[in-house]
PDB file of C-alpha atoms in Angstrom:
ATOM      1  CA  UNK A 732     -16.532  -7.563  -1.045  1.00  0.00           C
ATOM      2  CA  UNK A 733     -17.265  -7.118   2.664  1.00  0.00           C
ATOM      3  CA  UNK A 734     -20.731  -5.854   3.543  1.00  0.00           C
ATOM      4  CA  UNK A 735     -19.689  -2.354   4.498  1.00  0.00           C
ATOM      5  CA  UNK A 736     -16.616  -0.655   3.080  1.00  0.00           C
ATOM      6  CA  UNK A 737     -15.216   2.846   3.358  1.00  0.00           C
ATOM      7  CA  UNK A 738     -13.417   4.706   0.582  1.00  0.00           C
ATOM      8  CA  UNK A 739      -9.817   5.564   1.409  1.00  0.00           C
ATOM      9  CA  UNK A 740      -6.897   7.267  -0.288  1.00  0.00           C
ATOM     10  CA  UNK A 741      -3.167   7.517   0.231  1.00  0.00           C
ATOM     11  CA  UNK A 742      -2.590  10.405   2.625  1.00  0.00           C
ATOM     12  CA  UNK A 743       1.183  10.091   2.896  1.00  0.00           C
ATOM     13  CA  UNK A 744       4.148   7.835   2.148  1.00  0.00           C
ATOM     14  CA  UNK A 745       7.271   8.222   4.263  1.00  0.00           C
ATOM     15  CA  UNK A 746      10.507   6.278   4.670  1.00  0.00           C
ATOM     16  CA  UNK A 747      11.209   4.687   8.054  1.00  0.00           C
ATOM     17  CA  UNK A 748      14.219   2.875   9.469  1.00  0.00           C
ATOM     18  CA  UNK A 749      12.936  -0.485   8.202  1.00  0.00           C
ATOM     19  CA  UNK A 750      10.933   0.390   5.080  1.00  0.00           C
ATOM     20  CA  UNK A 751       8.112   2.823   4.430  1.00  0.00           C
ATOM     21  CA  UNK A 752       5.019   3.960   6.319  1.00  0.00           C
ATOM     22  CA  UNK A 753       1.959   4.260   4.086  1.00  0.00           C
ATOM     23  CA  UNK A 754      -0.793   6.422   5.569  1.00  0.00           C
ATOM     24  CA  UNK A 755      -4.246   5.498   4.297  1.00  0.00           C
ATOM     25  CA  UNK A 756      -7.579   6.985   5.230  1.00  0.00           C
ATOM     26  CA  UNK A 757     -10.147   9.699   4.722  1.00  0.00           C
ATOM     27  CA  UNK A 758     -11.327  12.832   6.534  1.00  0.00           C
ATOM     28  CA  UNK A 759     -12.566  10.723   9.449  1.00  0.00           C
ATOM     29  CA  UNK A 760      -9.445   8.689  10.212  1.00  0.00           C
ATOM     30  CA  UNK A 761      -5.947   7.830   9.006  1.00  0.00           C
ATOM     31  CA  UNK A 762      -4.182   4.533   9.628  1.00  0.00           C
ATOM     32  CA  UNK A 763      -0.768   3.244   8.664  1.00  0.00           C
ATOM     33  CA  UNK A 764       0.606   0.082   7.109  1.00  0.00           C
ATOM     34  CA  UNK A 765       4.328  -0.594   6.921  1.00  0.00           C
ATOM     35  CA  UNK A 766       5.798  -1.896   3.671  1.00  0.00           C
ATOM     36  CA  UNK A 767       9.245  -2.926   2.488  1.00  0.00           C
ATOM     37  CA  UNK A 768      11.621  -0.614   0.649  1.00  0.00           C
ATOM     38  CA  UNK A 769      10.800  -1.865  -2.860  1.00  0.00           C
ATOM     39  CA  UNK A 770       7.042  -1.344  -2.429  1.00  0.00           C
ATOM     40  CA  UNK A 771       7.598   2.054  -0.800  1.00  0.00           C
ATOM     41  CA  UNK A 772       9.777   3.112  -3.716  1.00  0.00           C
ATOM     42  CA  UNK A 773       7.174   1.857  -6.214  1.00  0.00           C
ATOM     43  CA  UNK A 774       4.471   3.860  -4.415  1.00  0.00           C
ATOM     44  CA  UNK A 775       6.607   6.993  -4.327  1.00  0.00           C
ATOM     45  CA  UNK A 776       7.374   6.669  -8.054  1.00  0.00           C
ATOM     46  CA  UNK A 777       3.676   6.172  -8.876  1.00  0.00           C
ATOM     47  CA  UNK A 778       2.674   9.172  -6.761  1.00  0.00           C
ATOM     48  CA  UNK A 779       5.371  11.315  -8.386  1.00  0.00           C
ATOM     49  CA  UNK A 780       4.519  10.110 -11.896  1.00  0.00           C
ATOM     50  CA  UNK A 781       8.059   8.856 -12.505  1.00  0.00           C
ATOM     51  CA  UNK A 782       8.348   6.953 -15.782  1.00  0.00           C
ATOM     52  CA  UNK A 783      10.575   3.902 -15.627  1.00  0.00           C
ATOM     53  CA  UNK A 784      12.753   2.730 -18.473  1.00  0.00           C
ATOM     54  CA  UNK A 785      11.935  -0.928 -17.765  1.00  0.00           C
ATOM     55  CA  UNK A 786       8.819  -2.341 -16.068  1.00  0.00           C
ATOM     56  CA  UNK A 787       8.968  -3.196 -12.383  1.00  0.00           C
ATOM     57  CA  UNK A 788       6.905  -6.018 -10.870  1.00  0.00           C
ATOM     58  CA  UNK A 789       3.732  -3.943 -10.444  1.00  0.00           C
ATOM     59  CA  UNK A 790       4.089  -2.590 -13.985  1.00  0.00           C
ATOM     60  CA  UNK A 791       4.426  -6.157 -15.269  1.00  0.00           C
ATOM     61  CA  UNK A 792       1.232  -7.200 -13.482  1.00  0.00           C
ATOM     62  CA  UNK A 793      -0.573  -4.257 -15.088  1.00  0.00           C
ATOM     63  CA  UNK A 794       0.722  -5.221 -18.538  1.00  0.00           C
ATOM     64  CA  UNK A 795      -0.423  -8.824 -18.020  1.00  0.00           C
ATOM     65  CA  UNK A 796      -3.899  -7.664 -16.997  1.00  0.00           C
ATOM     66  CA  UNK A 797      -4.098  -5.425 -20.062  1.00  0.00           C
ATOM     67  CA  UNK A 798      -2.919  -8.228 -22.343  1.00  0.00           C
ATOM     68  CA  UNK A 799      -5.589 -10.572 -20.985  1.00  0.00           C
ATOM     69  CA  UNK A 800      -8.345  -8.008 -21.307  1.00  0.00           C
ATOM     70  CA  UNK A 801      -8.721  -7.755 -17.540  1.00  0.00           C
ATOM     71  CA  UNK A 802      -9.272  -4.598 -15.549  1.00  0.00           C
ATOM     72  CA  UNK A 803      -8.655  -3.905 -11.891  1.00  0.00           C
ATOM     73  CA  UNK A 804     -11.995  -2.686 -10.522  1.00  0.00           C
ATOM     74  CA  UNK A 805     -10.996  -1.873  -6.944  1.00  0.00           C
ATOM     75  CA  UNK A 806      -9.135  -3.136  -3.890  1.00  0.00           C
ATOM     76  CA  UNK A 807     -10.398  -3.758  -0.362  1.00  0.00           C
ATOM     77  CA  UNK A 808      -8.296  -4.030   2.771  1.00  0.00           C
ATOM     78  CA  UNK A 809     -10.609  -6.594   4.292  1.00  0.00           C
ATOM     79  CA  UNK A 810      -8.948  -7.888   7.452  1.00  0.00           C
ATOM     80  CA  UNK A 811      -6.294  -7.261  10.062  1.00  0.00           C
ATOM     81  CA  UNK A 812      -4.959  -9.958  12.371  1.00  0.00           C
ATOM     82  CA  UNK A 813      -2.307  -9.218  14.999  1.00  0.00           C
ATOM     83  CA  UNK A 814      -1.166  -6.181  13.034  1.00  0.00           C
ATOM     84  CA  UNK A 815      -1.011  -7.952   9.662  1.00  0.00           C
ATOM     85  CA  UNK A 816      -3.367  -6.516   7.062  1.00  0.00           C
ATOM     86  CA  UNK A 817      -5.037  -8.549   4.306  1.00  0.00           C
ATOM     87  CA  UNK A 818      -6.575  -7.346   1.045  1.00  0.00           C
ATOM     88  CA  UNK A 819      -8.630  -8.463  -1.928  1.00  0.00           C
ATOM     89  CA  UNK A 820      -8.308  -7.281  -5.521  1.00  0.00           C
ATOM     90  CA  UNK A 821     -11.432  -7.347  -7.684  1.00  0.00           C
ATOM     91  CA  UNK A 822     -10.710  -7.942 -11.386  1.00  0.00           C
ATOM     92  CA  UNK A 823     -13.112  -7.853 -14.311  1.00  0.00           C
ATOM     93  CA  UNK A 824     -12.218  -9.666 -17.510  1.00  0.00           C
ATOM     94  CA  UNK A 825     -14.027  -9.065 -20.774  1.00  0.00           C
ATOM     95  CA  UNK A 826     -12.319 -10.611 -23.794  1.00  0.00           C
ATOM     96  CA  UNK A 827     -12.849 -13.194 -26.548  1.00  0.00           C
ATOM     97  CA  UNK A 828     -12.925 -15.939 -23.915  1.00  0.00           C
ATOM     98  CA  UNK A 829     -15.884 -14.393 -22.157  1.00  0.00           C
ATOM     99  CA  UNK A 830     -16.735 -12.236 -19.190  1.00  0.00           C
ATOM    100  CA  UNK A 831     -15.630 -12.975 -15.679  1.00  0.00           C
ATOM    101  CA  UNK A 832     -15.295 -11.200 -12.329  1.00  0.00           C
ATOM    102  CA  UNK A 833     -12.783 -12.584  -9.868  1.00  0.00           C
ATOM    103  CA  UNK A 834     -11.579 -11.635  -6.420  1.00  0.00           C
ATOM    104  CA  UNK A 835      -7.949 -12.375  -5.537  1.00  0.00           C
ATOM    105  CA  UNK A 836      -6.253 -12.460  -2.140  1.00  0.00           C
ATOM    106  CA  UNK A 837      -3.321 -10.027  -2.102  1.00  0.00           C
ATOM    107  CA  UNK A 838      -0.978  -8.117   0.145  1.00  0.00           C
ATOM    108  CA  UNK A 839      -2.319  -4.625   0.864  1.00  0.00           C
ATOM    109  CA  UNK A 840       1.018  -3.122  -0.173  1.00  0.00           C
ATOM    110  CA  UNK A 841       0.803  -4.617  -3.677  1.00  0.00           C
ATOM    111  CA  UNK A 842      -2.916  -3.857  -3.884  1.00  0.00           C
ATOM    112  CA  UNK A 843      -2.377  -0.183  -3.072  1.00  0.00           C
ATOM    113  CA  UNK A 844       0.384   0.160  -5.693  1.00  0.00           C
ATOM    114  CA  UNK A 845      -1.809  -1.437  -8.367  1.00  0.00           C
ATOM    115  CA  UNK A 846      -4.835   0.691  -7.441  1.00  0.00           C
ATOM    116  CA  UNK A 847      -2.694   3.829  -7.589  1.00  0.00           C
ATOM    117  CA  UNK A 848      -1.110   2.907 -10.919  1.00  0.00           C
ATOM    118  CA  UNK A 849      -4.497   2.067 -12.462  1.00  0.00           C
ATOM    119  CA  UNK A 850      -6.277   4.990 -10.777  1.00  0.00           C
ATOM    120  CA  UNK A 851      -8.848   2.660  -9.226  1.00  0.00           C
ATOM    121  CA  UNK A 852     -10.764   3.014  -5.953  1.00  0.00           C
ATOM    122  CA  UNK A 853      -9.413   1.748  -2.646  1.00  0.00           C
ATOM    123  CA  UNK A 854     -11.623   0.643   0.220  1.00  0.00           C
ATOM    124  CA  UNK A 855     -11.255  -0.690   3.741  1.00  0.00           C
ATOM    125  CA  UNK A 856     -13.768  -2.900   5.529  1.00  0.00           C
ATOM    126  CA  UNK A 857     -15.660  -1.013   8.236  1.00  0.00           C
ATOM    127  CA  UNK A 858     -14.550  -3.602  10.817  1.00  0.00           C
ATOM    128  CA  UNK A 859     -10.874  -2.970   9.964  1.00  0.00           C
ATOM    129  CA  UNK A 860     -11.337   0.800   9.886  1.00  0.00           C
ATOM    130  CA  UNK A 861     -12.983   0.755  13.312  1.00  0.00           C
ATOM    131  CA  UNK A 862     -10.234  -1.423  14.812  1.00  0.00           C
ATOM    132  CA  UNK A 863      -7.146   0.536  13.725  1.00  0.00           C
ATOM    133  CA  UNK A 864      -5.559   3.395  15.625  1.00  0.00           C
ATOM    134  CA  UNK A 865      -6.155   6.891  14.234  1.00  0.00           C
ATOM    135  CA  UNK A 866      -2.793   8.224  13.067  1.00  0.00           C
ATOM    136  CA  UNK A 867      -4.082  11.563  11.714  1.00  0.00           C
ATOM    137  CA  UNK A 868      -2.228  13.627  14.329  1.00  0.00           C
ATOM    138  CA  UNK A 869       1.017  11.702  13.794  1.00  0.00           C
ATOM    139  CA  UNK A 870       0.798  12.248  10.027  1.00  0.00           C
ATOM    140  CA  UNK A 871       0.077  15.948  10.490  1.00  0.00           C
ATOM    141  CA  UNK A 872       2.999  16.358  12.907  1.00  0.00           C
ATOM    142  CA  UNK A 873       5.443  14.500  10.645  1.00  0.00           C
ATOM    143  CA  UNK A 874       4.358  16.510   7.598  1.00  0.00           C
ATOM    144  CA  UNK A 875       4.868  19.764   9.525  1.00  0.00           C
ATOM    145  CA  UNK A 876       8.334  18.594  10.610  1.00  0.00           C
ATOM    146  CA  UNK A 877       9.228  17.712   7.034  1.00  0.00           C
ATOM    147  CA  UNK A 878       7.965  21.056   5.744  1.00  0.00           C
ATOM    148  CA  UNK A 879       9.916  22.912   8.419  1.00  0.00           C
ATOM    149  CA  UNK A 880      13.059  20.893   7.674  1.00  0.00           C
ATOM    150  CA  UNK A 881      12.666  21.601   3.960  1.00  0.00           C
ATOM    151  CA  UNK A 882      12.511  25.301   4.753  1.00  0.00           C
ATOM    152  CA  UNK A 883      15.583  25.016   6.962  1.00  0.00           C
ATOM    153  CA  UNK A 884      13.679  25.893  10.139  1.00  0.00           C
ATOM    154  CA  UNK A 885      14.124  22.505  11.773  1.00  0.00           C
ATOM    155  CA  UNK A 886      16.649  19.713  11.779  1.00  0.00           C
ATOM    156  CA  UNK A 887      14.510  17.296  13.803  1.00  0.00           C
ATOM    157  CA  UNK A 888      14.989  13.587  13.145  1.00  0.00           C
ATOM    158  CA  UNK A 889      12.493  10.919  12.302  1.00  0.00           C
ATOM    159  CA  UNK A 890       9.285  10.755  14.273  1.00  0.00           C
ATOM    160  CA  UNK A 891       9.806   8.123  16.969  1.00  0.00           C
ATOM    161  CA  UNK A 892       6.294   6.788  16.383  1.00  0.00           C
ATOM    162  CA  UNK A 893       7.241   5.762  12.825  1.00  0.00           C
ATOM    163  CA  UNK A 894      10.887   4.836  12.768  1.00  0.00           C
ATOM    164  CA  UNK A 895      11.608   1.736  14.763  1.00  0.00           C
ATOM    165  CA  UNK A 896       9.137  -1.000  13.967  1.00  0.00           C
ATOM    166  CA  UNK A 897      10.159  -4.576  14.685  1.00  0.00           C
ATOM    167  CA  UNK A 898      12.798  -5.885  12.271  1.00  0.00           C
ATOM    168  CA  UNK A 899      10.390  -8.657  11.233  1.00  0.00           C
ATOM    169  CA  UNK A 900       8.360  -6.073   9.386  1.00  0.00           C
ATOM    170  CA  UNK A 901      11.020  -5.476   6.764  1.00  0.00           C
ATOM    171  CA  UNK A 902      11.228  -7.617   3.644  1.00  0.00           C
ATOM    172  CA  UNK A 903      13.421 -10.587   4.573  1.00  0.00           C
ATOM    173  CA  UNK A 904      13.348 -11.881   1.015  1.00  0.00           C
ATOM    174  CA  UNK A 905      15.569  -9.241  -0.600  1.00  0.00           C
ATOM    175  CA  UNK A 906      15.491  -5.919  -2.362  1.00  0.00           C
ATOM    176  CA  UNK A 907      14.329  -4.892  -5.839  1.00  0.00           C
ATOM    177  CA  UNK A 908      15.287  -7.404  -8.476  1.00  0.00           C
ATOM    178  CA  UNK A 909      14.869 -10.305  -6.015  1.00  0.00           C
ATOM    179  CA  UNK A 910      11.555  -9.469  -4.448  1.00  0.00           C
ATOM    180  CA  UNK A 911      11.108 -12.927  -2.990  1.00  0.00           C
ATOM    181  CA  UNK A 912       7.569 -13.340  -4.309  1.00  0.00           C
ATOM    182  CA  UNK A 913       8.027 -17.072  -4.837  1.00  0.00           C
ATOM    183  CA  UNK A 914       6.581 -19.117  -2.023  1.00  0.00           C
ATOM    184  CA  UNK A 915       5.286 -16.058  -0.193  1.00  0.00           C
ATOM    185  CA  UNK A 916       2.326 -16.645   2.017  1.00  0.00           C
ATOM    186  CA  UNK A 917      -0.547 -14.223   2.242  1.00  0.00           C
ATOM    187  CA  UNK A 918      -0.419 -11.782   5.114  1.00  0.00           C
ATOM    188  CA  UNK A 919       3.328 -11.151   5.008  1.00  0.00           C
ATOM    189  CA  UNK A 920       4.673  -9.322   8.009  1.00  0.00           C
ATOM    190  CA  UNK A 921       5.420  -6.337   5.793  1.00  0.00           C
ATOM    191  CA  UNK A 922       1.796  -5.204   5.800  1.00  0.00           C
ATOM    192  CA  UNK A 923       1.701  -4.526   9.503  1.00  0.00           C
ATOM    193  CA  UNK A 924       0.381  -1.479  11.275  1.00  0.00           C
TER     194      UNK A 924
END
């Protein structure tokens, strides 16, 4: 784990033109990562407590961990390079084969879903936290617009600061059912700010 990390939580998850915006942060600062539609839907279902009839990819990973006697300890968003975020998942295994702690490179989008599903802590490296733009005001404005629209007071469209990210940020590999995980390289464009 990086030397200095900061605890974060999901502050908001909102659909955009090309996927979903996931707002992460704390009382000091909020930042955003953009994820594809399937990950955004998985996050929204986990937040809402929706029970699925059949396991999705993140559910399957959780079942595998459980079956192997492994436990997700926490996740860390540990780097950002040209807008692409990187993360590490810390796992602890304690079964008949022995005890082991491992750290795995992962996409932040998948890491956040797993941490949410397993109710485990999420962290960001201080260096990443200090380098990202504070999106607290944008999140607050969008949430107010959504609340007003829900009450029928406003019919404003999407926030222009969220909606039109570069097309390369969407999942080019396909939608749910064909998530394109095979051959994926770490640092996919989907985990961009």
